[in-house]
Amino acid sequence: MKIDFAIIGGSYAGLAAALQLARARRQVLVVDAGQRRNQCVDDHDGEAHGFLTQDGRAPGAIAADARRQLRRYATVHWMEGLADEARVDTGGRLSFRVGDVTVNAGRLILATGVRDELPPVAGLAERWGRSVFHCPYCHGYEMDQGPIGIIAASPLAQHHALMLPDWGSPTLFLNGAYAPSAEDLEAFARRGTRVEPTPVARIEGFADVVLEDGRRLPMSGLFTQPRTQPASPIAAQLGCAMEEGPMGPFIKVGPMQDTSVPNVFACGDAARAAGSVTLAVSDGAMAGFGAHRSTML
Ligand code: FAD
Ligand code: MG
């Protein structure tokens, strides 16, 4: 099939891009594999926070509202499935496949998100999105100023150790993943963050940290620092330039969310160092504007 604008990834960023293009009466295809990064929160009946007007709603309900509103626009087309085999041919034409269907697109917007790689601590992955998180702004408030465990996965734990006293009473579990400097330790002491060098054996209960020496420290919640990877190889298939962020690689974009490959745009977690629903929606809107504007230049 042939389409003016194809969007790969139909979550917050992709749907925000689609909305702008739909409102310009452009023909848009949204391809989505249905694997939002925060699906884990829905799986535990949890809430998304920090997105204006939607604070405390289920992440899936926010995405479902967006889809429902977009379905009112006749020029938006939908495909469920995984896009793959993206290519730019010698004439600069863009194509990809979804199952047996080859899609030729005038403009392509990548809103494919990232995947989280958690440190290999027993019991952590099962609690991801329930009592284990990475973003204090999203989930710190609900810890109710109680005891907060920081499971170090990398030296990025330093940021958590400095930030989280504003949300509760943190203990930093070094777990062999991070060796703070003398200055770091002084700063943690100033901020009131305790440091626990004994390795973590496992997480039990809601958020109990069980140490290798047998001690059990119940927490209101835990934070860790996942490494992120692009959720999709599409950007790599197209040869989009990447940037290395503190958490992992992401697609390099210009001010209109344009990538290094002509007519390819990117937005959301896939194209920024660290993301949120608000920022994904903002980048997505800009990618929609950028892709549309590029057809007039
Ligand atoms: P995603 O929401 O990850 O969506 C990407 C979409 O692209 C998916 O539907 C996926 O299936 C699809 N896709 C990928 N590759 C392909 C392909 N090849 N073909 C077809 N489809 C494809 N943010 C907040 O603002 N508030 C919170 O409270 C909050 N809590 C969070 C809690 C946890 C545990 C986690 C992990 C994240 C949380 N976030 C929160 C961050 C938030 O989930 C992300 O910032 C947001 O989902 C990014 O939106 P996105 O549209 O860029 O990507
Ligand atoms: Mg930007």
PDB file of N, CA and C in Angstrom, residues 206-291:
ATOM      1  N   PHE A 206       5.943  -6.689  49.211  1.00  0.00           N
ATOM      2  CA  PHE A 206       5.663  -5.524  48.352  1.00  0.00           C
ATOM      3  C   PHE A 206       6.973  -4.895  47.886  1.00  0.00           C
ATOM      4  N   ALA A 207       7.845  -4.585  48.849  1.00  0.00           N
ATOM      5  CA  ALA A 207       9.137  -3.977  48.499  1.00  0.00           C
ATOM      6  C   ALA A 207      10.127  -4.193  49.646  1.00  0.00           C
ATOM      7  N   ASP A 208      10.223  -5.422  50.112  1.00  0.00           N
ATOM      8  CA  ASP A 208      11.184  -5.742  51.175  1.00  0.00           C
ATOM      9  C   ASP A 208      12.530  -6.079  50.533  1.00  0.00           C
ATOM     10  N   VAL A 209      13.572  -5.385  50.983  1.00  0.00           N
ATOM     11  CA  VAL A 209      14.915  -5.693  50.479  1.00  0.00           C
ATOM     12  C   VAL A 209      15.548  -6.700  51.440  1.00  0.00           C
ATOM     13  N   VAL A 210      15.846  -7.884  50.934  1.00  0.00           N
ATOM     14  CA  VAL A 210      16.500  -8.913  51.752  1.00  0.00           C
ATOM     15  C   VAL A 210      17.982  -8.921  51.372  1.00  0.00           C
ATOM     16  N   LEU A 211      18.839  -8.684  52.370  1.00  0.00           N
ATOM     17  CA  LEU A 211      20.278  -8.595  52.119  1.00  0.00           C
ATOM     18  C   LEU A 211      20.944  -9.958  52.263  1.00  0.00           C
ATOM     19  N   GLU A 212      22.139 -10.065  51.712  1.00  0.00           N
ATOM     20  CA  GLU A 212      22.857 -11.352  51.762  1.00  0.00           C
ATOM     21  C   GLU A 212      23.198 -11.775  53.187  1.00  0.00           C
ATOM     22  N   ASP A 213      23.271 -10.815  54.122  1.00  0.00           N
ATOM     23  CA  ASP A 213      23.534 -11.190  55.524  1.00  0.00           C
ATOM     24  C   ASP A 213      22.242 -11.557  56.264  1.00  0.00           C
ATOM     25  N   GLY A 214      21.123 -11.609  55.537  1.00  0.00           N
ATOM     26  CA  GLY A 214      19.875 -12.076  56.132  1.00  0.00           C
ATOM     27  C   GLY A 214      18.954 -10.962  56.612  1.00  0.00           C
ATOM     28  N   ARG A 215      19.458  -9.706  56.689  1.00  0.00           N
ATOM     29  CA  ARG A 215      18.589  -8.615  57.148  1.00  0.00           C
ATOM     30  C   ARG A 215      17.489  -8.349  56.121  1.00  0.00           C
ATOM     31  N   ARG A 216      16.313  -7.989  56.633  1.00  0.00           N
ATOM     32  CA  ARG A 216      15.176  -7.648  55.751  1.00  0.00           C
ATOM     33  C   ARG A 216      14.767  -6.207  56.036  1.00  0.00           C
ATOM     34  N   LEU A 217      14.751  -5.371  55.000  1.00  0.00           N
ATOM     35  CA  LEU A 217      14.424  -3.952  55.183  1.00  0.00           C
ATOM     36  C   LEU A 217      13.182  -3.617  54.359  1.00  0.00           C
ATOM     37  N   PRO A 218      12.016  -3.540  54.997  1.00  0.00           N
ATOM     38  CA  PRO A 218      10.777  -3.230  54.267  1.00  0.00           C
ATOM     39  C   PRO A 218      10.771  -1.769  53.821  1.00  0.00           C
ATOM     40  N   MET A 219      10.392  -1.542  52.566  1.00  0.00           N
ATOM     41  CA  MET A 219      10.395  -0.193  51.989  1.00  0.00           C
ATOM     42  C   MET A 219       8.991   0.151  51.482  1.00  0.00           C
ATOM     43  N   SER A 220       8.701   1.448  51.368  1.00  0.00           N
ATOM     44  CA  SER A 220       7.438   1.890  50.749  1.00  0.00           C
ATOM     45  C   SER A 220       7.487   1.695  49.239  1.00  0.00           C
ATOM     46  N   GLY A 221       8.688   1.625  48.695  1.00  0.00           N
ATOM     47  CA  GLY A 221       8.858   1.420  47.258  1.00  0.00           C
ATOM     48  C   GLY A 221      10.335   1.463  46.922  1.00  0.00           C
ATOM     49  N   LEU A 222      10.650   1.062  45.681  1.00  0.00           N
ATOM     50  CA  LEU A 222      12.047   0.986  45.257  1.00  0.00           C
ATOM     51  C   LEU A 222      12.255   1.747  43.953  1.00  0.00           C
ATOM     52  N   PHE A 223      13.458   2.276  43.805  1.00  0.00           N
ATOM     53  CA  PHE A 223      13.858   2.879  42.530  1.00  0.00           C
ATOM     54  C   PHE A 223      15.124   2.189  42.039  1.00  0.00           C
ATOM     55  N   THR A 224      15.217   2.055  40.728  1.00  0.00           N
ATOM     56  CA  THR A 224      16.456   1.561  40.129  1.00  0.00           C
ATOM     57  C   THR A 224      16.680   2.297  38.819  1.00  0.00           C
ATOM     58  N   GLN A 225      17.796   2.011  38.156  1.00  0.00           N
ATOM     59  CA  GLN A 225      18.178   2.757  36.963  1.00  0.00           C
ATOM     60  C   GLN A 225      18.308   1.796  35.786  1.00  0.00           C
ATOM     61  N   PRO A 226      17.201   1.506  35.103  1.00  0.00           N
ATOM     62  CA  PRO A 226      17.296   0.581  33.977  1.00  0.00           C
ATOM     63  C   PRO A 226      18.158   1.166  32.864  1.00  0.00           C
ATOM     64  N   ARG A 227      18.794   0.299  32.128  1.00  0.00           N
ATOM     65  CA  ARG A 227      19.433   0.685  30.871  1.00  0.00           C
ATOM     66  C   ARG A 227      18.320   0.603  29.814  1.00  0.00           C
ATOM     67  N   THR A 228      18.244   1.564  28.922  1.00  0.00           N
ATOM     68  CA  THR A 228      17.211   1.494  27.888  1.00  0.00           C
ATOM     69  C   THR A 228      17.825   1.190  26.524  1.00  0.00           C
ATOM     70  N   GLN A 229      17.059   0.449  25.734  1.00  0.00           N
ATOM     71  CA  GLN A 229      17.460   0.117  24.360  1.00  0.00           C
ATOM     72  C   GLN A 229      16.287   0.473  23.452  1.00  0.00           C
ATOM     73  N   PRO A 230      16.560   0.847  22.191  1.00  0.00           N
ATOM     74  CA  PRO A 230      15.448   1.079  21.266  1.00  0.00           C
ATOM     75  C   PRO A 230      14.556  -0.167  21.239  1.00  0.00           C
ATOM     76  N   ALA A 231      13.238   0.035  21.301  1.00  0.00           N
ATOM     77  CA  ALA A 231      12.327  -1.111  21.298  1.00  0.00           C
ATOM     78  C   ALA A 231      12.270  -1.760  19.920  1.00  0.00           C
ATOM     79  N   SER A 232      12.706  -1.037  18.906  1.00  0.00           N
ATOM     80  CA  SER A 232      12.581  -1.531  17.529  1.00  0.00           C
ATOM     81  C   SER A 232      13.871  -1.296  16.757  1.00  0.00           C
ATOM     82  N   PRO A 233      14.233  -2.223  15.859  1.00  0.00           N
ATOM     83  CA  PRO A 233      15.426  -2.013  15.030  1.00  0.00           C
ATOM     84  C   PRO A 233      15.167  -1.128  13.806  1.00  0.00           C
ATOM     85  N   ILE A 234      13.944  -0.573  13.676  1.00  0.00           N
ATOM     86  CA  ILE A 234      13.589   0.175  12.463  1.00  0.00           C
ATOM     87  C   ILE A 234      14.542   1.345  12.195  1.00  0.00           C
ATOM     88  N   ALA A 235      14.869   2.116  13.238  1.00  0.00           N
ATOM     89  CA  ALA A 235      15.750   3.277  13.037  1.00  0.00           C
ATOM     90  C   ALA A 235      17.117   2.810  12.535  1.00  0.00           C
ATOM     91  N   ALA A 236      17.596   1.688  13.081  1.00  0.00           N
ATOM     92  CA  ALA A 236      18.884   1.138  12.644  1.00  0.00           C
ATOM     93  C   ALA A 236      18.786   0.658  11.195  1.00  0.00           C
ATOM     94  N   GLN A 237      17.662   0.019  10.846  1.00  0.00           N
ATOM     95  CA  GLN A 237      17.479  -0.472   9.469  1.00  0.00           C
ATOM     96  C   GLN A 237      17.549   0.689   8.468  1.00  0.00           C
ATOM     97  N   LEU A 238      17.032   1.853   8.883  1.00  0.00           N
ATOM     98  CA  LEU A 238      17.010   3.012   7.984  1.00  0.00           C
ATOM     99  C   LEU A 238      18.328   3.775   8.003  1.00  0.00           C
ATOM    100  N   GLY A 239      19.183   3.484   8.991  1.00  0.00           N
ATOM    101  CA  GLY A 239      20.471   4.176   9.110  1.00  0.00           C
ATOM    102  C   GLY A 239      20.368   5.508   9.812  1.00  0.00           C
ATOM    103  N   CYS A 240      19.366   5.700  10.661  1.00  0.00           N
ATOM    104  CA  CYS A 240      19.237   6.956  11.418  1.00  0.00           C
ATOM    105  C   CYS A 240      20.410   7.100  12.375  1.00  0.00           C
ATOM    106  N   ALA A 241      21.013   8.289  12.428  1.00  0.00           N
ATOM    107  CA  ALA A 241      22.084   8.548  13.395  1.00  0.00           C
ATOM    108  C   ALA A 241      21.515   8.468  14.801  1.00  0.00           C
ATOM    109  N   MET A 242      22.323   7.914  15.712  1.00  0.00           N
ATOM    110  CA  MET A 242      21.903   7.753  17.102  1.00  0.00           C
ATOM    111  C   MET A 242      22.740   8.669  17.997  1.00  0.00           C
ATOM    112  N   GLU A 243      22.252   8.897  19.193  1.00  0.00           N
ATOM    113  CA  GLU A 243      23.013   9.591  20.229  1.00  0.00           C
ATOM    114  C   GLU A 243      23.093   8.678  21.426  1.00  0.00           C
ATOM    115  N   GLU A 244      24.166   8.826  22.222  1.00  0.00           N
ATOM    116  CA  GLU A 244      24.295   7.997  23.421  1.00  0.00           C
ATOM    117  C   GLU A 244      23.892   8.831  24.630  1.00  0.00           C
ATOM    118  N   GLY A 245      22.830   8.453  25.285  1.00  0.00           N
ATOM    119  CA  GLY A 245      22.395   9.161  26.491  1.00  0.00           C
ATOM    120  C   GLY A 245      22.872   8.434  27.725  1.00  0.00           C
ATOM    121  N   PRO A 246      22.681   9.012  28.894  1.00  0.00           N
ATOM    122  CA  PRO A 246      23.130   8.346  30.129  1.00  0.00           C
ATOM    123  C   PRO A 246      22.447   6.994  30.356  1.00  0.00           C
ATOM    124  N   MET A 247      21.208   6.851  29.856  1.00  0.00           N
ATOM    125  CA  MET A 247      20.473   5.593  30.068  1.00  0.00           C
ATOM    126  C   MET A 247      20.634   4.614  28.910  1.00  0.00           C
ATOM    127  N   GLY A 248      20.970   5.146  27.734  1.00  0.00           N
ATOM    128  CA  GLY A 248      21.107   4.280  26.570  1.00  0.00           C
ATOM    129  C   GLY A 248      20.983   5.075  25.287  1.00  0.00           C
ATOM    130  N   PRO A 249      21.106   4.385  24.141  1.00  0.00           N
ATOM    131  CA  PRO A 249      21.085   5.090  22.857  1.00  0.00           C
ATOM    132  C   PRO A 249      19.675   5.545  22.474  1.00  0.00           C
ATOM    133  N   PHE A 250      19.602   6.677  21.764  1.00  0.00           N
ATOM    134  CA  PHE A 250      18.315   7.153  21.254  1.00  0.00           C
ATOM    135  C   PHE A 250      18.529   7.825  19.906  1.00  0.00           C
ATOM    136  N   ILE A 251      17.456   7.975  19.148  1.00  0.00           N
ATOM    137  CA  ILE A 251      17.550   8.520  17.784  1.00  0.00           C
ATOM    138  C   ILE A 251      17.824  10.019  17.859  1.00  0.00           C
ATOM    139  N   LYS A 252      18.852  10.440  17.119  1.00  0.00           N
ATOM    140  CA  LYS A 252      19.219  11.865  17.101  1.00  0.00           C
ATOM    141  C   LYS A 252      18.199  12.624  16.251  1.00  0.00           C
ATOM    142  N   VAL A 253      17.652  13.704  16.808  1.00  0.00           N
ATOM    143  CA  VAL A 253      16.674  14.507  16.053  1.00  0.00           C
ATOM    144  C   VAL A 253      17.016  15.987  16.109  1.00  0.00           C
ATOM    145  N   GLY A 254      16.545  16.715  15.089  1.00  0.00           N
ATOM    146  CA  GLY A 254      16.676  18.172  15.047  1.00  0.00           C
ATOM    147  C   GLY A 254      15.452  18.824  15.671  1.00  0.00           C
ATOM    148  N   PRO A 255      15.357  20.158  15.526  1.00  0.00           N
ATOM    149  CA  PRO A 255      14.288  20.899  16.202  1.00  0.00           C
ATOM    150  C   PRO A 255      12.870  20.541  15.750  1.00  0.00           C
ATOM    151  N   MET A 256      12.716  20.012  14.548  1.00  0.00           N
ATOM    152  CA  MET A 256      11.384  19.587  14.098  1.00  0.00           C
ATOM    153  C   MET A 256      11.236  18.066  14.212  1.00  0.00           C
ATOM    154  N   GLN A 257      12.053  17.442  15.055  1.00  0.00           N
ATOM    155  CA  GLN A 257      12.036  15.990  15.272  1.00  0.00           C
ATOM    156  C   GLN A 257      12.495  15.236  14.015  1.00  0.00           C
ATOM    157  N   ASP A 258      13.239  15.942  13.145  1.00  0.00           N
ATOM    158  CA  ASP A 258      13.761  15.331  11.928  1.00  0.00           C
ATOM    159  C   ASP A 258      15.001  14.510  12.258  1.00  0.00           C
ATOM    160  N   THR A 259      15.097  13.309  11.667  1.00  0.00           N
ATOM    161  CA  THR A 259      16.270  12.459  11.887  1.00  0.00           C
ATOM    162  C   THR A 259      17.318  12.764  10.817  1.00  0.00           C
ATOM    163  N   SER A 260      18.420  12.022  10.829  1.00  0.00           N
ATOM    164  CA  SER A 260      19.485  12.221   9.831  1.00  0.00           C
ATOM    165  C   SER A 260      19.070  11.678   8.463  1.00  0.00           C
ATOM    166  N   VAL A 261      17.975  10.921   8.391  1.00  0.00           N
ATOM    167  CA  VAL A 261      17.518  10.348   7.118  1.00  0.00           C
ATOM    168  C   VAL A 261      16.381  11.217   6.576  1.00  0.00           C
ATOM    169  N   PRO A 262      16.521  11.718   5.337  1.00  0.00           N
ATOM    170  CA  PRO A 262      15.492  12.603   4.793  1.00  0.00           C
ATOM    171  C   PRO A 262      14.097  11.978   4.875  1.00  0.00           C
ATOM    172  N   ASN A 263      13.120  12.781   5.265  1.00  0.00           N
ATOM    173  CA  ASN A 263      11.698  12.394   5.337  1.00  0.00           C
ATOM    174  C   ASN A 263      11.375  11.411   6.466  1.00  0.00           C
ATOM    175  N   VAL A 264      12.345  11.177   7.328  1.00  0.00           N
ATOM    176  CA  VAL A 264      12.087  10.328   8.498  1.00  0.00           C
ATOM    177  C   VAL A 264      12.179  11.195   9.768  1.00  0.00           C
ATOM    178  N   PHE A 265      11.157  11.129  10.580  1.00  0.00           N
ATOM    179  CA  PHE A 265      11.057  11.893  11.832  1.00  0.00           C
ATOM    180  C   PHE A 265      10.968  10.898  12.986  1.00  0.00           C
ATOM    181  N   ALA A 266      11.266  11.347  14.194  1.00  0.00           N
ATOM    182  CA  ALA A 266      11.193  10.436  15.339  1.00  0.00           C
ATOM    183  C   ALA A 266      10.771  11.226  16.571  1.00  0.00           C
ATOM    184  N   CYS A 267      10.087  10.567  17.478  1.00  0.00           N
ATOM    185  CA  CYS A 267       9.558  11.273  18.649  1.00  0.00           C
ATOM    186  C   CYS A 267       9.342  10.317  19.816  1.00  0.00           C
ATOM    187  N   GLY A 268       9.155  10.908  20.982  1.00  0.00           N
ATOM    188  CA  GLY A 268       8.895  10.120  22.185  1.00  0.00           C
ATOM    189  C   GLY A 268      10.171   9.524  22.765  1.00  0.00           C
ATOM    190  N   ASP A 269      10.001   8.512  23.607  1.00  0.00           N
ATOM    191  CA  ASP A 269      11.151   7.905  24.286  1.00  0.00           C
ATOM    192  C   ASP A 269      12.234   7.456  23.311  1.00  0.00           C
ATOM    193  N   ALA A 270      11.849   7.063  22.099  1.00  0.00           N
ATOM    194  CA  ALA A 270      12.822   6.572  21.110  1.00  0.00           C
ATOM    195  C   ALA A 270      13.812   7.651  20.712  1.00  0.00           C
ATOM    196  N   ALA A 271      13.407   8.922  20.915  1.00  0.00           N
ATOM    197  CA  ALA A 271      14.194  10.025  20.371  1.00  0.00           C
ATOM    198  C   ALA A 271      14.539  11.080  21.423  1.00  0.00           C
ATOM    199  N   ARG A 272      14.710  10.666  22.655  1.00  0.00           N
ATOM    200  CA  ARG A 272      15.170  11.593  23.707  1.00  0.00           C
ATOM    201  C   ARG A 272      15.877  10.806  24.805  1.00  0.00           C
ATOM    202  N   ALA A 273      16.709  11.505  25.570  1.00  0.00           N
ATOM    203  CA  ALA A 273      17.538  10.824  26.565  1.00  0.00           C
ATOM    204  C   ALA A 273      16.693  10.214  27.674  1.00  0.00           C
ATOM    205  N   ALA A 274      15.598  10.894  28.059  1.00  0.00           N
ATOM    206  CA  ALA A 274      14.722  10.363  29.108  1.00  0.00           C
ATOM    207  C   ALA A 274      13.334  10.899  28.841  1.00  0.00           C
ATOM    208  N   GLY A 275      12.333  10.058  29.043  1.00  0.00           N
ATOM    209  CA  GLY A 275      11.002  10.440  28.581  1.00  0.00           C
ATOM    210  C   GLY A 275       9.924  10.383  29.622  1.00  0.00           C
ATOM    211  N   SER A 276       8.760  10.894  29.226  1.00  0.00           N
ATOM    212  CA  SER A 276       7.531  10.799  30.026  1.00  0.00           C
ATOM    213  C   SER A 276       6.379  10.933  29.037  1.00  0.00           C
ATOM    214  N   VAL A 277       5.170  10.721  29.518  1.00  0.00           N
ATOM    215  CA  VAL A 277       4.004  10.845  28.646  1.00  0.00           C
ATOM    216  C   VAL A 277       3.900  12.275  28.114  1.00  0.00           C
ATOM    217  N   THR A 278       4.065  13.246  29.000  1.00  0.00           N
ATOM    218  CA  THR A 278       3.986  14.665  28.598  1.00  0.00           C
ATOM    219  C   THR A 278       4.984  14.960  27.479  1.00  0.00           C
ATOM    220  N   LEU A 279       6.217  14.520  27.671  1.00  0.00           N
ATOM    221  CA  LEU A 279       7.262  14.834  26.692  1.00  0.00           C
ATOM    222  C   LEU A 279       7.034  14.065  25.392  1.00  0.00           C
ATOM    223  N   ALA A 280       6.506  12.849  25.489  1.00  0.00           N
ATOM    224  CA  ALA A 280       6.211  12.062  24.282  1.00  0.00           C
ATOM    225  C   ALA A 280       5.131  12.751  23.452  1.00  0.00           C
ATOM    226  N   VAL A 281       4.114  13.257  24.131  1.00  0.00           N
ATOM    227  CA  VAL A 281       3.023  13.943  23.434  1.00  0.00           C
ATOM    228  C   VAL A 281       3.536  15.235  22.789  1.00  0.00           C
ATOM    229  N   SER A 282       4.385  15.940  23.506  1.00  0.00           N
ATOM    230  CA  SER A 282       4.955  17.183  22.977  1.00  0.00           C
ATOM    231  C   SER A 282       5.811  16.909  21.731  1.00  0.00           C
ATOM    232  N   ASP A 283       6.729  15.951  21.854  1.00  0.00           N
ATOM    233  CA  ASP A 283       7.585  15.594  20.699  1.00  0.00           C
ATOM    234  C   ASP A 283       6.745  15.066  19.547  1.00  0.00           C
ATOM    235  N   GLY A 284       5.703  14.315  19.862  1.00  0.00           N
ATOM    236  CA  GLY A 284       4.860  13.730  18.825  1.00  0.00           C
ATOM    237  C   GLY A 284       4.153  14.812  18.031  1.00  0.00           C
ATOM    238  N   ALA A 285       3.610  15.797  18.738  1.00  0.00           N
ATOM    239  CA  ALA A 285       2.946  16.913  18.046  1.00  0.00           C
ATOM    240  C   ALA A 285       3.951  17.601  17.123  1.00  0.00           C
ATOM    241  N   MET A 286       5.160  17.827  17.630  1.00  0.00           N
ATOM    242  CA  MET A 286       6.177  18.501  16.816  1.00  0.00           C
ATOM    243  C   MET A 286       6.566  17.657  15.599  1.00  0.00           C
ATOM    244  N   ALA A 287       6.644  16.352  15.772  1.00  0.00           N
ATOM    245  CA  ALA A 287       6.969  15.468  14.636  1.00  0.00           C
ATOM    246  C   ALA A 287       5.866  15.545  13.582  1.00  0.00           C
ATOM    247  N   GLY A 288       4.612  15.617  14.034  1.00  0.00           N
ATOM    248  CA  GLY A 288       3.496  15.769  13.093  1.00  0.00           C
ATOM    249  C   GLY A 288       3.614  17.068  12.312  1.00  0.00           C
ATOM    250  N   PHE A 289       3.884  18.168  13.039  1.00  0.00           N
ATOM    251  CA  PHE A 289       4.057  19.463  12.362  1.00  0.00           C
ATOM    252  C   PHE A 289       5.238  19.389  11.393  1.00  0.00           C
ATOM    253  N   GLY A 290       6.338  18.822  11.877  1.00  0.00           N
ATOM    254  CA  GLY A 290       7.567  18.779  11.079  1.00  0.00           C
ATOM    255  C   GLY A 290       7.401  17.970   9.811  1.00  0.00           C
ATOM    256  N   ALA A 291       6.769  16.806   9.940  1.00  0.00           N
ATOM    257  CA  ALA A 291       6.584  15.947   8.762  1.00  0.00           C
ATOM    258  C   ALA A 291       5.663  16.630   7.754  1.00  0.00           C
TER     259      ALA A 291
END
